Coordinates of N, CA, C and O in Angstrom, one line a residue:
X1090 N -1.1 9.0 18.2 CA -1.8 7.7 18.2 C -1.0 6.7 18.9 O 0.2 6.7 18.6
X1091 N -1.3 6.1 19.4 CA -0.9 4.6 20.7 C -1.1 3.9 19.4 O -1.8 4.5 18.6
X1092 N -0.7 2.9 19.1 CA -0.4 1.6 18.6 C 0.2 0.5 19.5 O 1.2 0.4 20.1
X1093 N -1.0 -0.2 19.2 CA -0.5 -1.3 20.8 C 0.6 -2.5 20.4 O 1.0 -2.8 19.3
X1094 N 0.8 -2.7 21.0 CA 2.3 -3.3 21.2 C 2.3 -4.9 20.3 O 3.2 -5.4 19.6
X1095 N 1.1 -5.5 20.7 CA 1.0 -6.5 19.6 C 0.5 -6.4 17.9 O 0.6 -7.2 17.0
X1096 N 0.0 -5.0 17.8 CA -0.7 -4.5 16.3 C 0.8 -4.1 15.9 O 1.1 -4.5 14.8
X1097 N 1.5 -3.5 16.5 CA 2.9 -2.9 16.0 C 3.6 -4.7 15.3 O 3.9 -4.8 14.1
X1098 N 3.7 -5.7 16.5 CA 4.6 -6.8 16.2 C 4.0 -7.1 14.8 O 4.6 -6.9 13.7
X1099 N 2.7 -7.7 14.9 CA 1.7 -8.0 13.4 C 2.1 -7.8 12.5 O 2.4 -8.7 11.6
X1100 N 2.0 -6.1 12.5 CA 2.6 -5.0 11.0 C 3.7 -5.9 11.0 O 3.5 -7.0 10.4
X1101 N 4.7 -5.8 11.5 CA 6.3 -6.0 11.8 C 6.5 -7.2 10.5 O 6.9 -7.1 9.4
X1102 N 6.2 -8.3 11.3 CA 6.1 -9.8 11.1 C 5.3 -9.9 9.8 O 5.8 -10.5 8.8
X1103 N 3.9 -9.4 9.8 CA 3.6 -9.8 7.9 C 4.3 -9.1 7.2 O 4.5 -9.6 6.1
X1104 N 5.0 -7.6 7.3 CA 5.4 -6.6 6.4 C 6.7 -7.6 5.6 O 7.0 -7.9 4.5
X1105 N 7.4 -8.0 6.9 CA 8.7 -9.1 6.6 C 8.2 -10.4 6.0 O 8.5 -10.6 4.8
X1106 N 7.5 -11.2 6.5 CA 6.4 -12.1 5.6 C 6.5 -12.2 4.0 O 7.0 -13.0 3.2
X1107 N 5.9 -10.6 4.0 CA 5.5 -10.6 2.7 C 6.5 -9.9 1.4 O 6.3 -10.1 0.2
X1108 N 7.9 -9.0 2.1 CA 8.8 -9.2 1.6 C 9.3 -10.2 1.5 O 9.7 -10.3 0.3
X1109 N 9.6 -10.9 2.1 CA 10.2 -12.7 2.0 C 9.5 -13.3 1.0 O 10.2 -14.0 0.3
X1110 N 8.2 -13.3 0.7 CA 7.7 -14.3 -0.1 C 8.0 -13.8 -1.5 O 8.1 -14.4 -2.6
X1111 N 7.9 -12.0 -1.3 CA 7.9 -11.8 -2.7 C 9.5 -11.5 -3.0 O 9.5 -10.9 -4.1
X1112 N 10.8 -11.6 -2.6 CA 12.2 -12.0 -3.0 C 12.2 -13.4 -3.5 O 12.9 -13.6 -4.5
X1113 N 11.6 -14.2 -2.8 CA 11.6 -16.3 -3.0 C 10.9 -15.8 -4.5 O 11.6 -15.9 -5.5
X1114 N 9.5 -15.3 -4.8 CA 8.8 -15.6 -5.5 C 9.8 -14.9 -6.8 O 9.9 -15.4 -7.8
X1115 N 10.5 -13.6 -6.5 CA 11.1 -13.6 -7.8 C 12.2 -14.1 -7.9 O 12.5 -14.2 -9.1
X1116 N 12.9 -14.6 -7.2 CA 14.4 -15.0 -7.6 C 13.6 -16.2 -8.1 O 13.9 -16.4 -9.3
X1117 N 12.5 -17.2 -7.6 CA 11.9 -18.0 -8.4 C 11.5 -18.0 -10.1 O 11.8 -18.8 -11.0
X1118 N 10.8 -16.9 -10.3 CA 10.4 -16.6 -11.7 C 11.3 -16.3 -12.4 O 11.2 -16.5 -13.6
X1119 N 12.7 -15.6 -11.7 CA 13.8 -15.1 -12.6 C 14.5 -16.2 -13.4 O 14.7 -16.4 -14.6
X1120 N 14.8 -17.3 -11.9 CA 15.1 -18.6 -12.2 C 14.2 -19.9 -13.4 O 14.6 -20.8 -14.0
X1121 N 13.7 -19.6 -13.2 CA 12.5 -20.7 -13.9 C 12.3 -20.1 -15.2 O 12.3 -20.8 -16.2
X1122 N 12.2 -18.8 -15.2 CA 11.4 -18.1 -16.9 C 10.2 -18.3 -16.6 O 9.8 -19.1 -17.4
X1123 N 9.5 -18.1 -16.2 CA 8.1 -18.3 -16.0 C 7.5 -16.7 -16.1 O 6.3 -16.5 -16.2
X1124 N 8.2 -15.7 -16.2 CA 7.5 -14.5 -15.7 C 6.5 -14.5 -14.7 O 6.1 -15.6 -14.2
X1125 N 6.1 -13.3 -14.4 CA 5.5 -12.7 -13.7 C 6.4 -12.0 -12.4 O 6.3 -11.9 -11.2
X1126 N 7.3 -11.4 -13.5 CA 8.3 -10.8 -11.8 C 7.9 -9.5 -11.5 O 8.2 -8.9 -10.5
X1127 N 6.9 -9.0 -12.6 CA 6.5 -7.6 -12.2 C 5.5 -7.7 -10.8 O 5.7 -7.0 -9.8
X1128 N 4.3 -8.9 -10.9 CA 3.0 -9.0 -9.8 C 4.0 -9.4 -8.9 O 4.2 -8.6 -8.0
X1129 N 4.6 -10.5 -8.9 CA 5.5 -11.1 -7.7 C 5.7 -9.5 -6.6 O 5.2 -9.1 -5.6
X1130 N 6.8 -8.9 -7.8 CA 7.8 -8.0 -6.6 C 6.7 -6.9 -6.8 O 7.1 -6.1 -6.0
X1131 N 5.8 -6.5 -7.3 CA 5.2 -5.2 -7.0 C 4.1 -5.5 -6.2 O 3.3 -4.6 -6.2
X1132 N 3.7 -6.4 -5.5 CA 2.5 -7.0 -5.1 C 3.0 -7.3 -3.6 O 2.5 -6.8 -2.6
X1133 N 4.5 -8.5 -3.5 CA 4.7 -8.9 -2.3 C 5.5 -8.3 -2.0 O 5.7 -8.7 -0.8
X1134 N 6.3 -7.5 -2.2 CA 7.3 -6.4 -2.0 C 7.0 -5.1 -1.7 O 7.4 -4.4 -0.7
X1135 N 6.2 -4.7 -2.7 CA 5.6 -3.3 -2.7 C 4.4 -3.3 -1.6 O 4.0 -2.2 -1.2
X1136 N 3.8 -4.7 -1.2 CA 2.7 -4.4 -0.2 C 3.6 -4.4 0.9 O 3.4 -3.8 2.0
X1137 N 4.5 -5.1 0.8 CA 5.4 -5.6 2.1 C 5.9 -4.1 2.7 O 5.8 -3.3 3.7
X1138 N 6.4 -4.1 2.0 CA 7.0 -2.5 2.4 C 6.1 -1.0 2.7 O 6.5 0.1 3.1
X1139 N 5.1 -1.4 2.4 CA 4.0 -0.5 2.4 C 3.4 -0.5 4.0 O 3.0 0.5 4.7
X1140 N 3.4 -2.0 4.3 CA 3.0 -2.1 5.5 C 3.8 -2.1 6.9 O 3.3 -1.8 8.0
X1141 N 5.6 -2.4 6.4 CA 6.4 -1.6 6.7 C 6.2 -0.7 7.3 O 6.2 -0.5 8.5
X1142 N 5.8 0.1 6.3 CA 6.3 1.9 6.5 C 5.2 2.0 7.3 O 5.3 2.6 8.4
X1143 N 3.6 1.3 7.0 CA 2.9 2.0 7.6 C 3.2 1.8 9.3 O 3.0 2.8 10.0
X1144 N 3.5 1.0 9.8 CA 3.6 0.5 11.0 C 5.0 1.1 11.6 O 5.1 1.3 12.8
X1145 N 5.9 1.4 10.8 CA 6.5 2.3 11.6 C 6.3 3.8 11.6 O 6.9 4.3 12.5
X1146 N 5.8 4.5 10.9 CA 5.2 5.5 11.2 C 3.8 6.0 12.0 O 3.3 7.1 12.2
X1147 N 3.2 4.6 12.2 CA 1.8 5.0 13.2 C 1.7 6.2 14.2 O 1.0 7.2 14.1
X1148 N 2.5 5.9 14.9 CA 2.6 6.8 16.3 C 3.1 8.4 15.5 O 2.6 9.4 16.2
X1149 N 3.7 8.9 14.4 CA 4.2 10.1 14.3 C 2.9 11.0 13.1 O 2.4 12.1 13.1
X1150 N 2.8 9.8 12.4 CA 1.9 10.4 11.4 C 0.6 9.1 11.0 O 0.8 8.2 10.2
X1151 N -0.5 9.2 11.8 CA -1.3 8.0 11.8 C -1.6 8.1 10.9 O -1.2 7.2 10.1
X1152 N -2.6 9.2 10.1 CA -3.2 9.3 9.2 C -2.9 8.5 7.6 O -3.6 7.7 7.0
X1153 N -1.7 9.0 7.3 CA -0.6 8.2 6.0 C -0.2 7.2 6.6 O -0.5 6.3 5.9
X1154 N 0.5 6.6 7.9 CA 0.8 5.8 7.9 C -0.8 4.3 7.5 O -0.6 3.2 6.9
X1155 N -2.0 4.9 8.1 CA -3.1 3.9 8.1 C -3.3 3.8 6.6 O -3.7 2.7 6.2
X1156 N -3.3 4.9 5.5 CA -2.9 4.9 4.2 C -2.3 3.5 3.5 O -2.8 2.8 2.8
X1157 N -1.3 3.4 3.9 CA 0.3 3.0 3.5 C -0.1 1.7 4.4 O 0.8 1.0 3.9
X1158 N -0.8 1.0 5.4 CA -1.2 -0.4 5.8 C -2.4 -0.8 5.1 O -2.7 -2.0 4.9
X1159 N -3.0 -0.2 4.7 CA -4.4 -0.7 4.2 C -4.0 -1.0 2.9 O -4.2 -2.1 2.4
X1160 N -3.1 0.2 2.0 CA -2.6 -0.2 0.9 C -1.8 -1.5 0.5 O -2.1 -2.3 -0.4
X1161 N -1.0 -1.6 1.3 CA 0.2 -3.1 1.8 C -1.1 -4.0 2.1 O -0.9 -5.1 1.6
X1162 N -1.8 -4.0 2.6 CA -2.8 -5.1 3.1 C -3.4 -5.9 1.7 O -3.6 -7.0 1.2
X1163 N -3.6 -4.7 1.4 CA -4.5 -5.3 0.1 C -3.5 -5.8 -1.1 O -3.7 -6.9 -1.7
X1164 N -2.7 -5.2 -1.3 CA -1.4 -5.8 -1.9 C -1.3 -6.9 -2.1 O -1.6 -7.6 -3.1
X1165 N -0.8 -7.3 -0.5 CA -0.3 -8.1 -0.1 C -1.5 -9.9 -0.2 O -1.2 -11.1 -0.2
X1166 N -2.8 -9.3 -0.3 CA -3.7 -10.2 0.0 C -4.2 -10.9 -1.3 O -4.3 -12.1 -1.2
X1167 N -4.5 -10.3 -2.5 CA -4.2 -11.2 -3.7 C -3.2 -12.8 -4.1 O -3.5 -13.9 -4.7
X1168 N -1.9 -12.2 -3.6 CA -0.8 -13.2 -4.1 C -0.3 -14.5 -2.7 O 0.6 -15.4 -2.9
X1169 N -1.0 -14.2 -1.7 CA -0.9 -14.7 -0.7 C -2.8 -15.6 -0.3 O -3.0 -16.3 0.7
X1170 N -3.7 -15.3 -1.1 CA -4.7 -15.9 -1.0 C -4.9 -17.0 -0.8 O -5.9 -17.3 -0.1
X1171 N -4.0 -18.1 -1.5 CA -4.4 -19.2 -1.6 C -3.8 -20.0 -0.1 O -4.1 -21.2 0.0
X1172 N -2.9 -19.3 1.0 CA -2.6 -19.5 2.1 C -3.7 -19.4 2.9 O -3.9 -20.0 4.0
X1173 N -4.4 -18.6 2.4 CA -6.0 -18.6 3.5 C -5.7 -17.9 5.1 O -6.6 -17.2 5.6
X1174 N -4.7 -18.1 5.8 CA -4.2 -17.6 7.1 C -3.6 -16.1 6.5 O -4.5 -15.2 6.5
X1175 N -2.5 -15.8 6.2 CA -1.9 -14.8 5.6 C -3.0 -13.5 5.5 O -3.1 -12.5 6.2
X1176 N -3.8 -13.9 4.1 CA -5.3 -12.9 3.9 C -5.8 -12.6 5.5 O -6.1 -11.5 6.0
X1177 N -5.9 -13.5 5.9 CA -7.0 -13.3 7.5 C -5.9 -12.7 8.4 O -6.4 -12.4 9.5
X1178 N -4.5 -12.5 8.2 CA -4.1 -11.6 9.3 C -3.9 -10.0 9.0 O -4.0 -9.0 9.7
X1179 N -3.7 -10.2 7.4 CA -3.5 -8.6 7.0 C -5.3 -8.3 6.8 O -5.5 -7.1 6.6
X1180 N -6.1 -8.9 6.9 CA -7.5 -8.2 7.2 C -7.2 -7.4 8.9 O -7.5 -6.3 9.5
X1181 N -6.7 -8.5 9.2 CA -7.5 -8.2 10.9 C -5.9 -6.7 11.6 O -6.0 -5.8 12.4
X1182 N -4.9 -7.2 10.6 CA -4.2 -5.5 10.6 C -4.9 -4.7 10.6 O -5.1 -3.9 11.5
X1183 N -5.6 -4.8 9.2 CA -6.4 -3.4 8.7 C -6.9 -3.1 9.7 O -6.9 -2.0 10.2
X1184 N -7.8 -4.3 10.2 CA -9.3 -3.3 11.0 C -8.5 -2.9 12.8 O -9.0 -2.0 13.5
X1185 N -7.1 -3.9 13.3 CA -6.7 -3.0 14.3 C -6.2 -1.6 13.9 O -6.2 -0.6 14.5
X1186 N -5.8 -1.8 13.0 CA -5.1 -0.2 13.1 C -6.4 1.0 12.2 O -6.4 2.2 12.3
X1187 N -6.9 0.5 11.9 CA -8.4 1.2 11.3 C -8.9 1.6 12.8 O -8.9 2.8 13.1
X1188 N -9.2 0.6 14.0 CA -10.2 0.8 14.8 C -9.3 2.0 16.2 O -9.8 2.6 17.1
X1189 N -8.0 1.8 15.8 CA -7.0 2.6 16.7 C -6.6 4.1 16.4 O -6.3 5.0 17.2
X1190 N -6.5 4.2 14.6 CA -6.8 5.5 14.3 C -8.5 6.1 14.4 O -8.9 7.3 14.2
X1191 N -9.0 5.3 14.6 CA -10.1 6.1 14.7 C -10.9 6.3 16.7 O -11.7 7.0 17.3
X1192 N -10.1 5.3 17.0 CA -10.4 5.9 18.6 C -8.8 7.4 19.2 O -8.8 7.8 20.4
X1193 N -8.1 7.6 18.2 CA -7.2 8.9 18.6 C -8.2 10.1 18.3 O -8.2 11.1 19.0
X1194 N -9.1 10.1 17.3 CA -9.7 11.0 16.2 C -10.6 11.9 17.4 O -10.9 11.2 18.4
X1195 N -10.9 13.1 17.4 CA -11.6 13.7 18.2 C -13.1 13.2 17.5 O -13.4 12.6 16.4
X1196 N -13.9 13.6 18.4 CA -15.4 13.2 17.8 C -15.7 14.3 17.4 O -15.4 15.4 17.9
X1197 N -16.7 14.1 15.9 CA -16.9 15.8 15.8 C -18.4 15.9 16.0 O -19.3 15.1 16.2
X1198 N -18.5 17.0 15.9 CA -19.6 18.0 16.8 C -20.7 17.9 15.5 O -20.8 18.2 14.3
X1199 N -21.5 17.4 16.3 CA -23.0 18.9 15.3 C -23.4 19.6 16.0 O -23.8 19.4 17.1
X1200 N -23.3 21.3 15.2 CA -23.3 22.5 16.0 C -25.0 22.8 15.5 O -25.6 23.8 16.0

């Protein structure tokens, strides 16, 4: 699968994004006592890295890797909602790399 060169940066840049926010957000809660360090780091971390992986594995293994973005996407889009921009780029991840594994896909037949 081709992964175009600006959908690759995207992944790149929100995957780090969203690791970033969810490190700030726990060393925040660790700091403060406030809990919630489980949603923080499993949400902006765990989607972060999800999206990560998925974007670096596109081209070898599309299929898990489009798994592993859509998973990170959605992750990622709960605890970042209230940014309004953020939600609207990891949407529009999803549907390039959705619309890119599915233009590699052979077409199938009715026999």
């Amino acid at each position: 699968m081709r992964v175009g060169r600006r959908t690759w940066w995207l992944g790149i840049v929100l995957g780090c994004l969203l690791v970033g926010l969810g490190v700030a957000e726990t060393v925040r809660a660790v700091t403060s006592g406030d809990g919630g360090i489980v949603f923080w780091f499993g949400t902006l971390v765990g989607g972060g890295t999800c999206v990560l992986a998925g974007t670096l594995l596109a081209e070898r293994m599309p299929g898990p890797a489009l798994g592993l973005t859509i998973l990170g996407c959605v992750a990622g889009t709960l605890p970042t909602m209230w940014t309004l921009v953020v939600p609207l780029l990891l949407i529009t991840l999803m549907l390039l790399r959705g619309w890119q594994f599915r233009a590699t896909q052979p077409e199938a037949t009715s026999g």
